[in-house]
Every structure is written in C-alpha cells, then in structure tokens.
Amino acid sequence: MIPAQGDFDRDIIVLDDVDLSADIPAATATTREFAPEFADSADLTPMDNVSGLAGLYRARLRETTPRIFALAEVVSRRLANRDMAVIVPSLGVAHYALGEQRFVLFALSHLLGSPTATEPRTRRVLWDVKPRRDLNVAFATYSEHANEAELHTDNTFSAHPEASFFLYVVQEAQCGGGLSYFSNGMRIRDHLARTASGRAAIDLLGRTPVSFRVPSTLSQNPAVPEYISATIFAERPEIRFRQDVILSGLKARPGPDSADVEVAVNRVADAAQSVRTSELKLPTGGIAFVDNHNALHGRSGFEDKGRHLIRVRMSP
Ligand SMILES: [Fe+2]
C-alpha cells in the first residue's frame, strides 16, 4: 500500500535494542592483532582488501564477535532488500570508554562491507561528526558545522559515493536540535513521475551532468575550488543530490542547459520535501544505518556544542 502523505516514516525500520558489550574485549583484541600499529582506535585506517588482510580480519571477527556479526547480518539483509534506513536505538555499549566503543564500530563496519577512509590525509575510518571550533575553511562539510544540513547524499562530491553509511550517537544534543530526517529516492522519483514536468526533470537530470564542489577539507589544494561532475539520477547511486552545492556549481560553471537544469533541480528538492519523513532523535548509544544510494538524509540545526556522532561510510 502506498503510504498517505506524512506517513513516510514506515520506510525507516526500527530494530530492537542489542547488547554488544560482551564482544568489546574480542573486538579490541582482534583489531589490535590485525592492526598493531594503532595505539588509539580513533586512528584506525581501513583493513586492506587487496592484500587479503580485510578478508582474514572479517573471518576472525565472525568467530570472536558473534553479537556484532549477527547485527551486521540483519542490517546487511535489510539494506540489500532496499530498506531506506535501519535504526537500532541502543548497541548497549554507551557506558563504556569511547575508545572501546570505537573498536566495536570499526569491527561492525568491516562486517557490513569495506569502510572507506574519511579523508586523504589521515585515512581514518571513524569520522567525528561534531562542530569544529576552528572552522575557517572556505567551504565546510555538513559534518563540521551546527546549522541545518538539508537533504543530501553523503559524500555527494565523491566520484563514487559509498553505498551505505552509519551514524553512531556518542552524545545526543541536549538542546532539542540535531534531529534526523530522510527522503526515499524511489518515492522522490515516483512523486516526480506523476506530472509531465516531473518526468521531464527525471529525464533531463538523468542525462545532464552537473558540478559538485568538493569541500575544502577534502580537496587537494584547499585554496583552489575543485569540482566533480555527475548526473543526479543514474544507475548507481540512483540519486545523488545536494541542492545548494548543485545550484552554486551551476552558477560557477554554467552550461547551455543551466536554466532548465536549475528548474529541474528545484523540482527534485520540492519532491524530496514532499516525501520526507518526520524528524526523529537518534538517542545516545543508538545507531542509524542508511542506504546512501537511495536515501537522502538531513539534520536540523542545533546549539549544543557537545553533540557528537561518529560516521563510517562503506562500499559493498
Ligand atoms: Fe551527511
């Protein structure tokens, strides 16, 4: 049945709480054995797939951390079946030291797929999502500030945005802000396809590449604006979207179709709003897994500078 307007929350699957705490010692020991060079779990880099190390690490984790493995299996199945987002309100590890929680997240990410490096310099897997106090770069990512983050694909400006990501809540915002919401790409296209102008937008944005500006923290030379170009609708990701970045890219690098593309982009943004879920609070110790090739996600602004999430992105 097609949900009534405002009933799009059913695309978010909420699973029961789990308790992964019994797996903390083994997740820590196994990871330390495979990556002895890292004293601090915050600095861990992706296990190498080419050398086979990642495969060996995964095989060992399946034996030593059965609870983390079981959760990864359930979530993988859900995302493979095209559920938009899966939430587990508690992993049962929030009262442990942050360094221990990170080992669990690192292991979990490898059992879900191949986590990617967050940025080229340190190549860390675990990215801290919290407002940066020293923010004076020309163009920041949403994860570095506290303003509203409008509906977007994570890592939009990458040549290959990852298939999925998770957000783990170390400390929820105490100010009532920082709420999450989603928009299902399949519902966005379905909504557009109901009108001739919407169908024209799908067609135009499926064949006209647009420019995405790369954030300063991720660019080779932060002083020089850098762009990648891709279509908004494609086979994979099925939708790649961040309205403000696309519109500023159109201004900076106009093409013959710019005016039509701008109208179509705004139509997609309107459609995304029309099928948006309500805002929900991810609680401290909880986690959200997101199909990044289909879902757009956003977050309301917040005041509490103590809000702290950890994000990990994964390729299949
Ligand atoms: Fe994001």
mmCIF file with all atom_site columns, N, CA and C and ligand atoms in Angstrom, residues 142-143 152-155 165 297 311 313, ligand 1:
data_model
loop_
_atom_site.group_PDB
_atom_site.id
_atom_site.type_symbol
_atom_site.label_atom_id
_atom_site.label_alt_id
_atom_site.label_comp_id
_atom_site.label_asym_id
_atom_site.label_entity_id
_atom_site.label_seq_id
_atom_site.pdbx_PDB_ins_code
_atom_site.Cartn_x
_atom_site.Cartn_y
_atom_site.Cartn_z
_atom_site.occupancy
_atom_site.B_iso_or_equiv
_atom_site.pdbx_formal_charge
_atom_site.auth_seq_id
_atom_site.auth_comp_id
_atom_site.auth_asym_id
_atom_site.auth_atom_id
_atom_site.pdbx_PDB_model_num
ATOM   1  N  N  . TYR A 1 142 ? 28.844 19.373 5.879  1.00 0.00 ? 142 TYR A N  1
ATOM   2  C  CA . TYR A 1 142 ? 27.769 19.449 6.860  1.00 0.00 ? 142 TYR A CA 1
ATOM   3  C  C  . TYR A 1 142 ? 28.221 18.903 8.217  1.00 0.00 ? 142 TYR A C  1
ATOM   4  N  N  . SER A 1 143 ? 29.112 17.911 8.192  1.00 0.00 ? 143 SER A N  1
ATOM   5  C  CA . SER A 1 143 ? 29.508 17.266 9.442  1.00 0.00 ? 143 SER A CA 1
ATOM   6  C  C  . SER A 1 143 ? 30.390 18.164 10.300 1.00 0.00 ? 143 SER A C  1
ATOM   7  N  N  . HIS A 1 152 ? 20.473 15.467 1.606  1.00 0.00 ? 152 HIS A N  1
ATOM   8  C  CA . HIS A 1 152 ? 21.612 15.257 0.709  1.00 0.00 ? 152 HIS A CA 1
ATOM   9  C  C  . HIS A 1 152 ? 22.056 13.796 0.703  1.00 0.00 ? 152 HIS A C  1
ATOM   10 N  N  . THR A 1 153 ? 22.813 13.467 -0.319 1.00 0.00 ? 153 THR A N  1
ATOM   11 C  CA . THR A 1 153 ? 23.535 12.199 -0.389 1.00 0.00 ? 153 THR A CA 1
ATOM   12 C  C  . THR A 1 153 ? 24.838 12.391 0.363  1.00 0.00 ? 153 THR A C  1
ATOM   13 N  N  . ASP A 1 154 ? 25.249 11.426 1.172  1.00 0.00 ? 154 ASP A N  1
ATOM   14 C  CA . ASP A 1 154 ? 26.524 11.575 1.865  1.00 0.00 ? 154 ASP A CA 1
ATOM   15 C  C  . ASP A 1 154 ? 27.667 11.426 0.856  1.00 0.00 ? 154 ASP A C  1
ATOM   16 N  N  . ASN A 1 155 ? 28.701 12.272 1.039  1.00 0.00 ? 155 ASN A N  1
ATOM   17 C  CA . ASN A 1 155 ? 29.846 12.239 0.121  1.00 0.00 ? 155 ASN A CA 1
ATOM   18 C  C  . ASN A 1 155 ? 29.409 12.485 -1.325 1.00 0.00 ? 155 ASN A C  1
ATOM   19 N  N  . PHE A 1 165 ? 26.183 4.050  4.842  1.00 0.00 ? 165 PHE A N  1
ATOM   20 C  CA . PHE A 1 165 ? 26.964 4.617  5.940  1.00 0.00 ? 165 PHE A CA 1
ATOM   21 C  C  . PHE A 1 165 ? 26.184 4.408  7.224  1.00 0.00 ? 165 PHE A C  1
ATOM   22 N  N  . HIS A 1 297 ? 19.433 12.245 3.316  1.00 0.00 ? 297 HIS A N  1
ATOM   23 C  CA . HIS A 1 297 ? 19.254 12.463 4.747  1.00 0.00 ? 297 HIS A CA 1
ATOM   24 C  C  . HIS A 1 297 ? 19.550 13.914 5.088  1.00 0.00 ? 297 HIS A C  1
ATOM   25 N  N  . ARG A 1 311 ? 30.613 8.811  12.230 1.00 0.00 ? 311 ARG A N  1
ATOM   26 C  CA . ARG A 1 311 ? 30.098 8.321  10.955 1.00 0.00 ? 311 ARG A CA 1
ATOM   27 C  C  . ARG A 1 311 ? 31.133 7.410  10.284 1.00 0.00 ? 311 ARG A C  1
ATOM   28 N  N  . ARG A 1 313 ? 31.486 5.316  6.470  1.00 0.00 ? 313 ARG A N  1
ATOM   29 C  CA . ARG A 1 313 ? 30.901 5.008  5.154  1.00 0.00 ? 313 ARG A CA 1
ATOM   30 C  C  . ARG A 1 313 ? 31.472 3.696  4.640  1.00 0.00 ? 313 ARG A C  1
HETATM 31 FE FE . FE  B 2 .   ? 25.581 13.591 5.502  1.00 0.00 ? 1   FE  B FE 1
#
